[in-house]
Coordinates of C-alpha atoms and ligand atoms in Angstrom, one line a residue:
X1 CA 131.2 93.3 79.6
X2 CA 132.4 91.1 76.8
X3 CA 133.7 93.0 73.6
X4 CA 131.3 91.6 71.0
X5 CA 130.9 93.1 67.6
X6 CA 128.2 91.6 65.9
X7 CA 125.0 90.0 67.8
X8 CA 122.4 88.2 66.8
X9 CA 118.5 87.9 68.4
X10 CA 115.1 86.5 67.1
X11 CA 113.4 89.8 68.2
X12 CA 115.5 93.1 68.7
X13 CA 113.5 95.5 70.5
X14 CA 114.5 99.6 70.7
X15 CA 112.9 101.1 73.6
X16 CA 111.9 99.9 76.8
X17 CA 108.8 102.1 77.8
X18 CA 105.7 100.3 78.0
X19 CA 105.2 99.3 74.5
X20 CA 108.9 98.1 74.7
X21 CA 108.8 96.0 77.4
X22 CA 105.2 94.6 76.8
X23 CA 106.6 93.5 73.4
X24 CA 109.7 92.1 74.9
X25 CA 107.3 89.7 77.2
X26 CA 105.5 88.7 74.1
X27 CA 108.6 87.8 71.9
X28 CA 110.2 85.8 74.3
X29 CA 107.7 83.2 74.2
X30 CA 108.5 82.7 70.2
X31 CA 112.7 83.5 70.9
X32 CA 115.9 85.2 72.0
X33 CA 115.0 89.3 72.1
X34 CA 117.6 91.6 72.5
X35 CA 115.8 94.5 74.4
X36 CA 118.1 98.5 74.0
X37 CA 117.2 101.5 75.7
X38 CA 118.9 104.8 75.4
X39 CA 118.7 105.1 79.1
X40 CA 118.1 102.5 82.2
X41 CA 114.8 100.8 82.9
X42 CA 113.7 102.3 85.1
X43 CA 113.4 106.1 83.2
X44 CA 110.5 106.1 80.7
X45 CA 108.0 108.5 79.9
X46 CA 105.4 105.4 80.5
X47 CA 106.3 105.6 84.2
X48 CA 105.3 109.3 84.1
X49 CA 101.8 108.6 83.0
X50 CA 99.0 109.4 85.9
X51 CA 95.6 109.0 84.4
X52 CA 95.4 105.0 83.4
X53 CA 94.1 102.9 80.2
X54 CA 90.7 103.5 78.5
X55 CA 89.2 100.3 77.9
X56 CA 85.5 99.6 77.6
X57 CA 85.4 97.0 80.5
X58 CA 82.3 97.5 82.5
X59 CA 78.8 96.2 82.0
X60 CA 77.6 99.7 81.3
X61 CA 80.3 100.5 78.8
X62 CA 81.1 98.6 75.1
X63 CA 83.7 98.8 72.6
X64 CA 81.3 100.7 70.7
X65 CA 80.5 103.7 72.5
X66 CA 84.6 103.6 73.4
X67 CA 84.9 103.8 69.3
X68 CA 82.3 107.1 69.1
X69 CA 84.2 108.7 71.6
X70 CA 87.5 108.3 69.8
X71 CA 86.9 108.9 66.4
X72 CA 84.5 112.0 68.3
X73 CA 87.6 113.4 69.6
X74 CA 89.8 112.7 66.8
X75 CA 88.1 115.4 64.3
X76 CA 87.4 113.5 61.1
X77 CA 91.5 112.2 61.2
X78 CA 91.4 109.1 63.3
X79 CA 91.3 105.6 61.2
X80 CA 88.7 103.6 61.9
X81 CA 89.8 100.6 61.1
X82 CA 92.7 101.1 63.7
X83 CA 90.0 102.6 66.2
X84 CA 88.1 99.5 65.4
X85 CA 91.4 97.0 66.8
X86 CA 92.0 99.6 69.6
X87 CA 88.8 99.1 71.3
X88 CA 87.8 95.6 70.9
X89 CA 91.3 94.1 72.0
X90 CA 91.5 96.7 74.7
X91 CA 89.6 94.9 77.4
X92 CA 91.5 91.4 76.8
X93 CA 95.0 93.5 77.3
X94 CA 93.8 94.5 81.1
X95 CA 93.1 90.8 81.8
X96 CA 96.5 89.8 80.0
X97 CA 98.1 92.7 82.2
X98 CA 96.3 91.0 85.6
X99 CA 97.7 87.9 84.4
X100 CA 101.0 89.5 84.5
X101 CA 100.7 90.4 87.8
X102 CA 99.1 94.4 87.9
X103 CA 96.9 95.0 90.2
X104 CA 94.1 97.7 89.0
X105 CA 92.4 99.7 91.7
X106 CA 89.2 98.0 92.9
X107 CA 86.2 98.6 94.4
X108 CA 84.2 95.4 95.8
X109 CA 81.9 95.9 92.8
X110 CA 84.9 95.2 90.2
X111 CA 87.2 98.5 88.7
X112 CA 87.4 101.2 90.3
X113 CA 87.3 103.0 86.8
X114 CA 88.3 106.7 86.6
X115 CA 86.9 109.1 84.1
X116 CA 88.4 111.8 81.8
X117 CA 87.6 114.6 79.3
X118 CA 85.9 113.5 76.0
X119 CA 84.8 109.7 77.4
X120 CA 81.1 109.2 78.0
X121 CA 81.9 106.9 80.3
X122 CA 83.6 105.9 83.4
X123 CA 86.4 103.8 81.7
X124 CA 90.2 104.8 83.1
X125 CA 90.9 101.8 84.5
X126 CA 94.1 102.6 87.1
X127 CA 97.1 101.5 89.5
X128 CA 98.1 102.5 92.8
X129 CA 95.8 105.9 92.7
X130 CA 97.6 108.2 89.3
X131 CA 100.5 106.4 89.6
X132 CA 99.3 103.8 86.4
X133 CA 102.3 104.1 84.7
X134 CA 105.0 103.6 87.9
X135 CA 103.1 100.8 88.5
X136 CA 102.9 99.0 85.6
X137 CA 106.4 99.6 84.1
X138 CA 107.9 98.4 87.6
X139 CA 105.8 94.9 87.1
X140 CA 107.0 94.6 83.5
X141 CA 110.7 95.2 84.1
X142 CA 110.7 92.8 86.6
X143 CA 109.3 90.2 84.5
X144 CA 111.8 91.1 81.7
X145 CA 114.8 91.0 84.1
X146 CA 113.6 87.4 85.4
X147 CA 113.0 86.2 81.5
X148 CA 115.8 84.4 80.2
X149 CA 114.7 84.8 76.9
X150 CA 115.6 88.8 77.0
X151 CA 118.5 90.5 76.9
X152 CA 118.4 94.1 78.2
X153 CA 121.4 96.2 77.2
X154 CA 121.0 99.9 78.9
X155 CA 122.5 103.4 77.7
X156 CA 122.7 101.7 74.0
X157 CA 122.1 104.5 71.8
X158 CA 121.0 102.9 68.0
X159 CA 122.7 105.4 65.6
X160 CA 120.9 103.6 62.9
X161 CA 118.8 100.8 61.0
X162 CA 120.2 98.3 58.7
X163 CA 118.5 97.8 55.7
X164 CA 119.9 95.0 53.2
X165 CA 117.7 95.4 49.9
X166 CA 115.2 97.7 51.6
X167 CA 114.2 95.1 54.8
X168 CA 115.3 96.0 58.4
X169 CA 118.0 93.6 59.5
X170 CA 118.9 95.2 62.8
X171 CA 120.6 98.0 64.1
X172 CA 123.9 99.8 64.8
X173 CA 124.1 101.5 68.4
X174 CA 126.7 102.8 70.5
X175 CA 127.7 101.2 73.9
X176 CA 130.6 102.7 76.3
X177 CA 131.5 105.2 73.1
X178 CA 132.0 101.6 71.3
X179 CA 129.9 100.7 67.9
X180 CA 128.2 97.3 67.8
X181 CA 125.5 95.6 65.6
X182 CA 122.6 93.1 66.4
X183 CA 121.2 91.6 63.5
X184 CA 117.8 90.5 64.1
X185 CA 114.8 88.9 61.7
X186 CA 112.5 91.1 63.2
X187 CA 113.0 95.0 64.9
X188 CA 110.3 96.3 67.2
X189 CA 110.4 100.6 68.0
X190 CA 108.8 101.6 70.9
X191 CA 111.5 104.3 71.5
X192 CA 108.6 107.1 72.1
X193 CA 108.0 110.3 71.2
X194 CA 109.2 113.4 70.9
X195 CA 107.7 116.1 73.0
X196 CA 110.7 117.1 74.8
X197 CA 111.8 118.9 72.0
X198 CA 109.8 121.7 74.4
X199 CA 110.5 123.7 76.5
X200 CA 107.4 122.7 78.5
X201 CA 106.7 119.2 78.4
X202 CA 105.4 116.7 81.0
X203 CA 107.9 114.2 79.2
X204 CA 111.4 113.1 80.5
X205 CA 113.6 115.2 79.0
X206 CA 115.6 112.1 76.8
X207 CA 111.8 112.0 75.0
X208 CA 113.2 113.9 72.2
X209 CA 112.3 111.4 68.9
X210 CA 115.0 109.9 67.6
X211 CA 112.9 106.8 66.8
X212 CA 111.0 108.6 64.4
X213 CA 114.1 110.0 62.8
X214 CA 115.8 106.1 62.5
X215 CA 113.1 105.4 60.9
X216 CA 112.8 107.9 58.2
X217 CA 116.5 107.5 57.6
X218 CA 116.0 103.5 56.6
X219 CA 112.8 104.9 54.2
X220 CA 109.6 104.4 56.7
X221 CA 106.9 107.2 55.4
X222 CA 105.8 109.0 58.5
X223 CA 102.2 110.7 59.3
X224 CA 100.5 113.3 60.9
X225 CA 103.8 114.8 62.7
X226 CA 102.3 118.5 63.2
X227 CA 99.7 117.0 65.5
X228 CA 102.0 117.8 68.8
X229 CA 98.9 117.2 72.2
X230 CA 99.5 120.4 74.6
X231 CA 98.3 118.4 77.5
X232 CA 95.9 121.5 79.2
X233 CA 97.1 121.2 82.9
X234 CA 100.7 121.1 83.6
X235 CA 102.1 122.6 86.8
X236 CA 102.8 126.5 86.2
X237 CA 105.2 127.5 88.3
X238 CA 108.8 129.4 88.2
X239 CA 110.7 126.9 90.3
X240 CA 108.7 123.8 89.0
X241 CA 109.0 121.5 86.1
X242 CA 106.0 121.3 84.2
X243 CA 104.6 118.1 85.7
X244 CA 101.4 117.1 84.8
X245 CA 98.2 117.1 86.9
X246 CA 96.0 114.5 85.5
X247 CA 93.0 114.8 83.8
X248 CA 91.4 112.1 85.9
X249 CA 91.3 115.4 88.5
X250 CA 89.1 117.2 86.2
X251 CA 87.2 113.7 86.0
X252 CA 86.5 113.9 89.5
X253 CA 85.1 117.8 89.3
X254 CA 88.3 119.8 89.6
X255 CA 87.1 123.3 88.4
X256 CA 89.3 126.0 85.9
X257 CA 89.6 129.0 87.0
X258 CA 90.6 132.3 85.5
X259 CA 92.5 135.2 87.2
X260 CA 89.0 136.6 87.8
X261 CA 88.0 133.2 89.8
X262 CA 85.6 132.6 87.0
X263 CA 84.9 129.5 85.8
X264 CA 85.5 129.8 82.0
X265 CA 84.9 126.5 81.0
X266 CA 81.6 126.9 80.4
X267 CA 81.5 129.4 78.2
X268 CA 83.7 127.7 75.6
X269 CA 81.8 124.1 75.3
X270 CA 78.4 122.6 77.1
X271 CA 81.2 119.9 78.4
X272 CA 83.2 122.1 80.3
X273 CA 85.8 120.6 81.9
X274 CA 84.6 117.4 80.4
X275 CA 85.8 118.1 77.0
X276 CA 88.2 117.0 74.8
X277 CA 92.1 118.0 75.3
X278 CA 92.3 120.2 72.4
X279 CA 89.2 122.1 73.5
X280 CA 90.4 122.7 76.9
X281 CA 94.1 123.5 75.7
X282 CA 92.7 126.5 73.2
X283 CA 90.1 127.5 76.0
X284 CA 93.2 127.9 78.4
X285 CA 95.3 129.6 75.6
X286 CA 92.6 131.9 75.2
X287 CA 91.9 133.3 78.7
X288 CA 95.6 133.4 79.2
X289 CA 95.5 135.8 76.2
X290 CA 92.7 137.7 77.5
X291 CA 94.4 138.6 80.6
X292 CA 98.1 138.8 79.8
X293 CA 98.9 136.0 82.0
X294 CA 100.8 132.7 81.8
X295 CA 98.5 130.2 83.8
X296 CA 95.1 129.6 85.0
X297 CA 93.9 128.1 88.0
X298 CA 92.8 124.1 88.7
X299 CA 90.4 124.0 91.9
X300 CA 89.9 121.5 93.3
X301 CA 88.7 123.0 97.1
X302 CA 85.2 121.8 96.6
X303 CA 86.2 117.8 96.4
X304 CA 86.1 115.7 99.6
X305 CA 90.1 116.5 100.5
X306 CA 90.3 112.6 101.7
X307 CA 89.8 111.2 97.9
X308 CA 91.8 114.3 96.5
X309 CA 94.3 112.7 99.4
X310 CA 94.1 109.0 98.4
X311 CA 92.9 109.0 94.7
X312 CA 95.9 111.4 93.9
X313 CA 98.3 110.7 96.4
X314 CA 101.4 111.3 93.8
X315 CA 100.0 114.5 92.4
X316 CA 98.8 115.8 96.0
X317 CA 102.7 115.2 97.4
X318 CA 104.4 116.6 94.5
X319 CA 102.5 119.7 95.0
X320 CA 103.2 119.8 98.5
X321 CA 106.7 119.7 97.7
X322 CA 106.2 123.3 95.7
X323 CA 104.1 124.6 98.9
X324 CA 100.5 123.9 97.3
X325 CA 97.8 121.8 99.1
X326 CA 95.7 120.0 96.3
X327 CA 92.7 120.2 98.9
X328 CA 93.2 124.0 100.0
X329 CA 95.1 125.9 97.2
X330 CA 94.6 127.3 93.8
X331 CA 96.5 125.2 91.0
X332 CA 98.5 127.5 88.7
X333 CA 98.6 125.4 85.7
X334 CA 99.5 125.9 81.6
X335 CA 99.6 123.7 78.7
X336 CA 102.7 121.7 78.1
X337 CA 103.8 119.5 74.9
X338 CA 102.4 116.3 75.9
X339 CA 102.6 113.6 73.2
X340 CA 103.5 113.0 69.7
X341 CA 100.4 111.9 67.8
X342 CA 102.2 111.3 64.8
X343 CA 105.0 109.4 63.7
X344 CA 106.0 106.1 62.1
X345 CA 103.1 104.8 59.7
X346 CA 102.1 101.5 60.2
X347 CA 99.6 99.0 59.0
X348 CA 96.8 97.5 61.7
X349 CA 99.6 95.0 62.5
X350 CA 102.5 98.0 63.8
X351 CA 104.4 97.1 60.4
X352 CA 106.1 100.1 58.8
X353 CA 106.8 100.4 55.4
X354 CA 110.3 99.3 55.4
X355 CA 109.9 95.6 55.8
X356 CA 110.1 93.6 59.1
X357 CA 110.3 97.0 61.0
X358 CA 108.0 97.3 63.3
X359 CA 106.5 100.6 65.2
X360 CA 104.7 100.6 68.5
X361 CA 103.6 103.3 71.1
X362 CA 104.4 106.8 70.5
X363 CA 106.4 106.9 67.9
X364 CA 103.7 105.0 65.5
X365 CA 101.5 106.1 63.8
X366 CA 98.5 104.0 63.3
X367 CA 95.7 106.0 62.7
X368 CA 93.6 105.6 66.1
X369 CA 94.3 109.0 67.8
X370 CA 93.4 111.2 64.3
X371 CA 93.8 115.0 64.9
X372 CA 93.5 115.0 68.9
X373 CA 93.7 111.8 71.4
X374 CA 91.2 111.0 73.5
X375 CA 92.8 110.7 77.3
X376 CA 94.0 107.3 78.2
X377 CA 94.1 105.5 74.8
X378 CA 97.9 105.9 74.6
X379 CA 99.1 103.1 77.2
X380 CA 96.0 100.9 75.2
X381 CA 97.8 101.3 71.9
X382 CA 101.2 100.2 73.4
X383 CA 99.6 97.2 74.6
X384 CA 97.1 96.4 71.6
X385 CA 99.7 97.0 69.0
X386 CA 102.7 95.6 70.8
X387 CA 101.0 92.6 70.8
X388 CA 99.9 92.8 67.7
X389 CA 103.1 93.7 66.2
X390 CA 105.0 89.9 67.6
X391 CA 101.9 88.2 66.5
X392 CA 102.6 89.1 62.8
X393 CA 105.9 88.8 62.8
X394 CA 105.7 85.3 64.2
X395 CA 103.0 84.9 61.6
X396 CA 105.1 85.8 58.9
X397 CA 108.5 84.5 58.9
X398 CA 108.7 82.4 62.0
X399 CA 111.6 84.4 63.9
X400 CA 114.9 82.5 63.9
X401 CA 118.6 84.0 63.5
X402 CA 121.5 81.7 63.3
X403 CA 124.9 82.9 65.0
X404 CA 125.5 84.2 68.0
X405 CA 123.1 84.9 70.4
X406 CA 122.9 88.1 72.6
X407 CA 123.0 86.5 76.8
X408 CA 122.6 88.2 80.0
X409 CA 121.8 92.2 81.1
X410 CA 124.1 94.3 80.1
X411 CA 124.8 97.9 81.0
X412 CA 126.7 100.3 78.8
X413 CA 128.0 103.7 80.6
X414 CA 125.4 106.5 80.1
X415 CA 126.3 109.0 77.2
X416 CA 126.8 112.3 77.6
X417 CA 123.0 114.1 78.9
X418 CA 121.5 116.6 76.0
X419 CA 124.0 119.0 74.4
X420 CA 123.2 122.0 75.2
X421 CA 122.2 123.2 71.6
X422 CA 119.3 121.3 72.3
X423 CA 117.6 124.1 74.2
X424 CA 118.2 126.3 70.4
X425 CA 116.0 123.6 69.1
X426 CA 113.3 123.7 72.1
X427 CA 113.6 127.1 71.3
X428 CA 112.3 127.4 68.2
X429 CA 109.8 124.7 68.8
X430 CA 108.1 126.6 72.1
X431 CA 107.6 129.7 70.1
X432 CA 106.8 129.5 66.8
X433 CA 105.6 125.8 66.2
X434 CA 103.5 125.7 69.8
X435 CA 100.2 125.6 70.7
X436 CA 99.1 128.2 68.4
X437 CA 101.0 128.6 65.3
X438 CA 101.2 130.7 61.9
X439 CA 102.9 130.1 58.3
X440 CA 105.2 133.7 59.4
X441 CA 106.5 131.6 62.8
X442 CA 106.7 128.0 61.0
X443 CA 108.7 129.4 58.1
X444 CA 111.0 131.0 60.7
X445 CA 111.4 128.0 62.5
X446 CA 112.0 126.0 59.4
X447 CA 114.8 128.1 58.3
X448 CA 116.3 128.0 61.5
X449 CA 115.9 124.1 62.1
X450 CA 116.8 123.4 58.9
X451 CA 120.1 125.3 59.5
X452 CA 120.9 123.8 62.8
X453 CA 120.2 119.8 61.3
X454 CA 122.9 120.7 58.9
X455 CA 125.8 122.3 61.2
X456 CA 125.2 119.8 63.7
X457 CA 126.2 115.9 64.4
X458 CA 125.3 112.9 66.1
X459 CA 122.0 113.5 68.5
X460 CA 121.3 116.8 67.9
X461 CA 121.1 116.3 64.2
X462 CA 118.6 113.9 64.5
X463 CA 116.6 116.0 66.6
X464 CA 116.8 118.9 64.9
X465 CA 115.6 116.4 61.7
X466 CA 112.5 115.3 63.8
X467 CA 112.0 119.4 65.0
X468 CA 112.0 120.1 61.5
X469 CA 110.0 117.6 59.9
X470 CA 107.4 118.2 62.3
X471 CA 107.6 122.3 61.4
X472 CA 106.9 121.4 58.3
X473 CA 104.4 119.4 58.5
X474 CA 102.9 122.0 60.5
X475 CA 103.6 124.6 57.5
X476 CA 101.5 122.6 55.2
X477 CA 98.8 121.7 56.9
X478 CA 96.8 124.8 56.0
X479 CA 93.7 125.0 58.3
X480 CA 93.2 124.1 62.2
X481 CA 92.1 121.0 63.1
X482 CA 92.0 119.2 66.5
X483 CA 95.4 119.8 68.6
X484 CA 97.0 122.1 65.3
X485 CA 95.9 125.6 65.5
X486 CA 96.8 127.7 62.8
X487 CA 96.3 131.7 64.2
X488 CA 96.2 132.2 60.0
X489 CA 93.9 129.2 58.9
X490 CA 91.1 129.4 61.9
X491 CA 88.4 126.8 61.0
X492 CA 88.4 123.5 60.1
X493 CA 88.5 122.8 56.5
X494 CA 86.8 119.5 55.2
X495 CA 89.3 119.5 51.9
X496 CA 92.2 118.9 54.7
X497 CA 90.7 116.0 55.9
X498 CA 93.7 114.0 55.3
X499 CA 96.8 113.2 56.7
X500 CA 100.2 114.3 55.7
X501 CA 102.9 111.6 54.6
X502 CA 106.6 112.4 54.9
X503 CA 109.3 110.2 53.4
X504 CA 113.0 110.8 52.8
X505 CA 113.6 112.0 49.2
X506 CA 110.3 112.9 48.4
X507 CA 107.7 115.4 48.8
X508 CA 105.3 115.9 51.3
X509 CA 101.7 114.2 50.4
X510 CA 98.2 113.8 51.4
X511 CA 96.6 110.8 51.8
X512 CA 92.9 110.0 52.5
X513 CA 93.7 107.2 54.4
X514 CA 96.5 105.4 56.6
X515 CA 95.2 102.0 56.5
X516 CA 93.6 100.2 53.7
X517 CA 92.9 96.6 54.7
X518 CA 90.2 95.2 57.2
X519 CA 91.3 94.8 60.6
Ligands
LIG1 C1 96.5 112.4 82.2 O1 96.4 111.7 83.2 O2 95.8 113.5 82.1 C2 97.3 112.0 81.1 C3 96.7 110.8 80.5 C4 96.9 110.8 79.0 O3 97.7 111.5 78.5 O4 96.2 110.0 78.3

């Protein structure tokens, strides 16, 4: 690889998960993007995602009723202005994906469209069976390896964002131990979120938020951190990692089942398995409680084992591989940290408030997942905003950067995997700002993370920074309210209906609202 200092790029892009790489496709029709990912292409947490995209594409569905359902799930938090963008521009971002080449499971009647808690519809539209993610991802790298508009540079890790008079000018990252610049007129991050800062997450492990702490190291305000999704059904098992077994199984009438084979469900909401996440998550917390256990049972014995077979054909092997038949077995499955809901505030155009810095995907916050997400609206927003996100800044300042220009793929060695501190961190984060937490816990863990951001350096500072920001948040927020359950605070309290800003140098606040203009 050439030594090279300083480069230049129309677009530089930080992350290369879905919303990365979807953004890439976009900017290269307007100019040169220079495309970093901490790891290689091919290891996102988009690729681990089963269920599909929620978008209101049948004749018996509409934007509408996809809205209801959102700001339903989203207890009194989500935007709905940013709901509003979400589910109009949804269905035009599935034909724009076709166009690209995916190919959505069909039926000869049109989508074969899965369903999942909280939607009262059929509306998961999905690839290859639960294996959305893989699928997609795999299409979009290839197009971005053909484009000669992109230049991918792997194992990059940006150490930080330049600011010149408050605007984002680029970035610093390191490459073969090696510091180098790119200077760009416009930076896009889709670098993720930050839920394997758990113990038990149904992330990647390298999913551990450093975007969101770039970010509010160059001055971006932040929202809604404490609002961590415990995804209900993640593989319980000693030997296992926690991999997730979608909800779309629950869709198709998979049954929970407590220790006592009963199906508890039903006693917690009229929707049983059909409800939202957060329902199901505390439901499963709770009858873990009761019996002094660490898991509860998925069944899904009663399906037709051939669609269990073809419909989850990823899901069904990698529980073979741990000696459990989908079709015949009982499911020992837990919550797990699933995804960040909070993160970098933006405007309805993925603009941050530092200037020509853009956020997309999981580490964004735009407003459209409130206090809980609804299932499947994640891979939407990295398509609706990524796109939206290139279209302003095209808008704006007409991307162009003089000097020289970034050429080629490029592949820096990997760095070092996750110090080992890092498991201090997941630590604190598993026990005390979980699931279920309390002001005793968070204060604990604040103390603790706090200490640990300041004795440490590099990587682990940062996400011990992002650990702690998001215990504090936690601390704050005084009630319980969609996927933050406060064992102190119980019910939901209307005063709290608000979300809570964080910005460097100054103190935590509530605002009513996260976006104020008209989509
Ligand atoms: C799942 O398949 O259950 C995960 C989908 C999502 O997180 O939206």
């Amino acid at each position: 690889m050439a030594r090279t200092d300083a480069l230049t790029s129309d677009f530089l892009i930080i992350g290369a998960g879905l919303a990365g790489l979807y953004a890439a496709l976009q900017a290269a029709r307007y100019g040169s993007v220079c495309l970093l990912t901490k790891t290689s292409i091919s290891e996102t947490n988009s690729a681990w995602a089963q269920g599909g995209i929620a978008a209101a594409v049948d004749e018996n569905d509409s934007p509408q009723l996809h809205r209801e359902d959102t700001l339903r799930a989203g207890r009194g938090l989500c935007d709905e202005r940013a709901v509003d963008v979400l589910v109009r521009e949804g269905p035009e971002c599935i034909k724009e994906l076709e166009r690209l080449g995916v190919a959505f499971d069909r039926t000869p009647s049109g989508y074969e469209l899965g369903r999942e808690g909280g939607h009262s519809r059929r509306r998961i539209v999905h690839a290859g069976g639960s294996s959305t993610g893989q699928r997609i991802v795999a299409r979009l790298s290839a197009l971005v390896l053909q484009n000669l508009n992109i230049t991918l540079i792997e194992h990059a890790v940006v150490t930080e964002l330049l600011t010149v008079e408050g605007c984002c000018v680029g970035a610093r990252f390191l490459c073969d131990g090696r510091e180098q610049l790119v200077r760009a007129r416009t930076t896009i991050l889709a670098t993720g979120g930050a839920a394997a800062l758990y113990h038990r997450t149904t992330n990647p492990p390298g999913t551990t938020g450093e975007g969101i702490a770039l970010a509010y190291r160059a001055g971006a305000e932040l929202a809604d951190l404490e609002f961590i999704q415990f995804h209900p059904t993640a593989l319980a098992l000693p030997t296992a990692r926690s991999f997730l077994i979608s909800e779309a199984v629950r869709g198709e009438g998979a049954h929970l089942l407590n220790p006592d084979g009963e199906r508890f469900m039903l006693k917690y909401d009229g929707r049983a398995e059909l409800a939202p996440r957060d329902v199901i998550a505390r439901a499963i917390f709770e009858e873990m409680r009761r019996f002094k256990t660490d898991h509860v049972f998925l069944s899904l014995r009663h399906l037709d084992p051939a669609l269990v077979r073809s419909r989850f054909a990823n899901i069904y092997e990698t529980c073979l591989q741990y000696g459990l038949d989908l079709t015949r077995d009982l499911i020992p499955v837990a919550p797990a940290a699933h995804y960040t809901i909070g993160g970098v505030r933006t405007d309805l155009w993925a603009e941050t408030t530092v200037p020509n810095l853009f956020a997309v995907g999981e580490v964004s916050c735009t407003g459209v997942h409130g206090a809980n997400r609804l299932a499947s609206n994640a891979l939407l927003e990295c398509l609706v905003f990524a796109r939206r996100a290139v279209e302003a800044a095209v808008r704006h300042k007409v991307a162009s950067a003089s000097g020289q220009e970034v050429d080629g793929v490029r592949a820096c060695s990997p760095a070092n995997s996750q110090p080992s501190e890092l498991s201090r961190v997941r630590q604190l984060m598993t026990q005390y700002v979980g699931l279920v937490r309390d002001r005793a816990g968070l204060e604990y863990a604040l103390a603790e993370l706090s200490r640990l951001e300041i004795a440490s350096s590099g990587l682990l500072r940062e996400q011990a920074l992002v650990a702690r920001l998001i215990a504090q948040s936690a601390l704050f927020r005084a009630e319980t309210r969609g996927v933050h359950i406060r064992s102190d605070f119980p019910n939901e309290d209307p005063s709290w209906q608000a979300h809570i800003i964080v910005q460097k140098d100054r103190p935590m606040r509530l605002e009513k609202q996260l976006q104020t203009e008209s989509p």
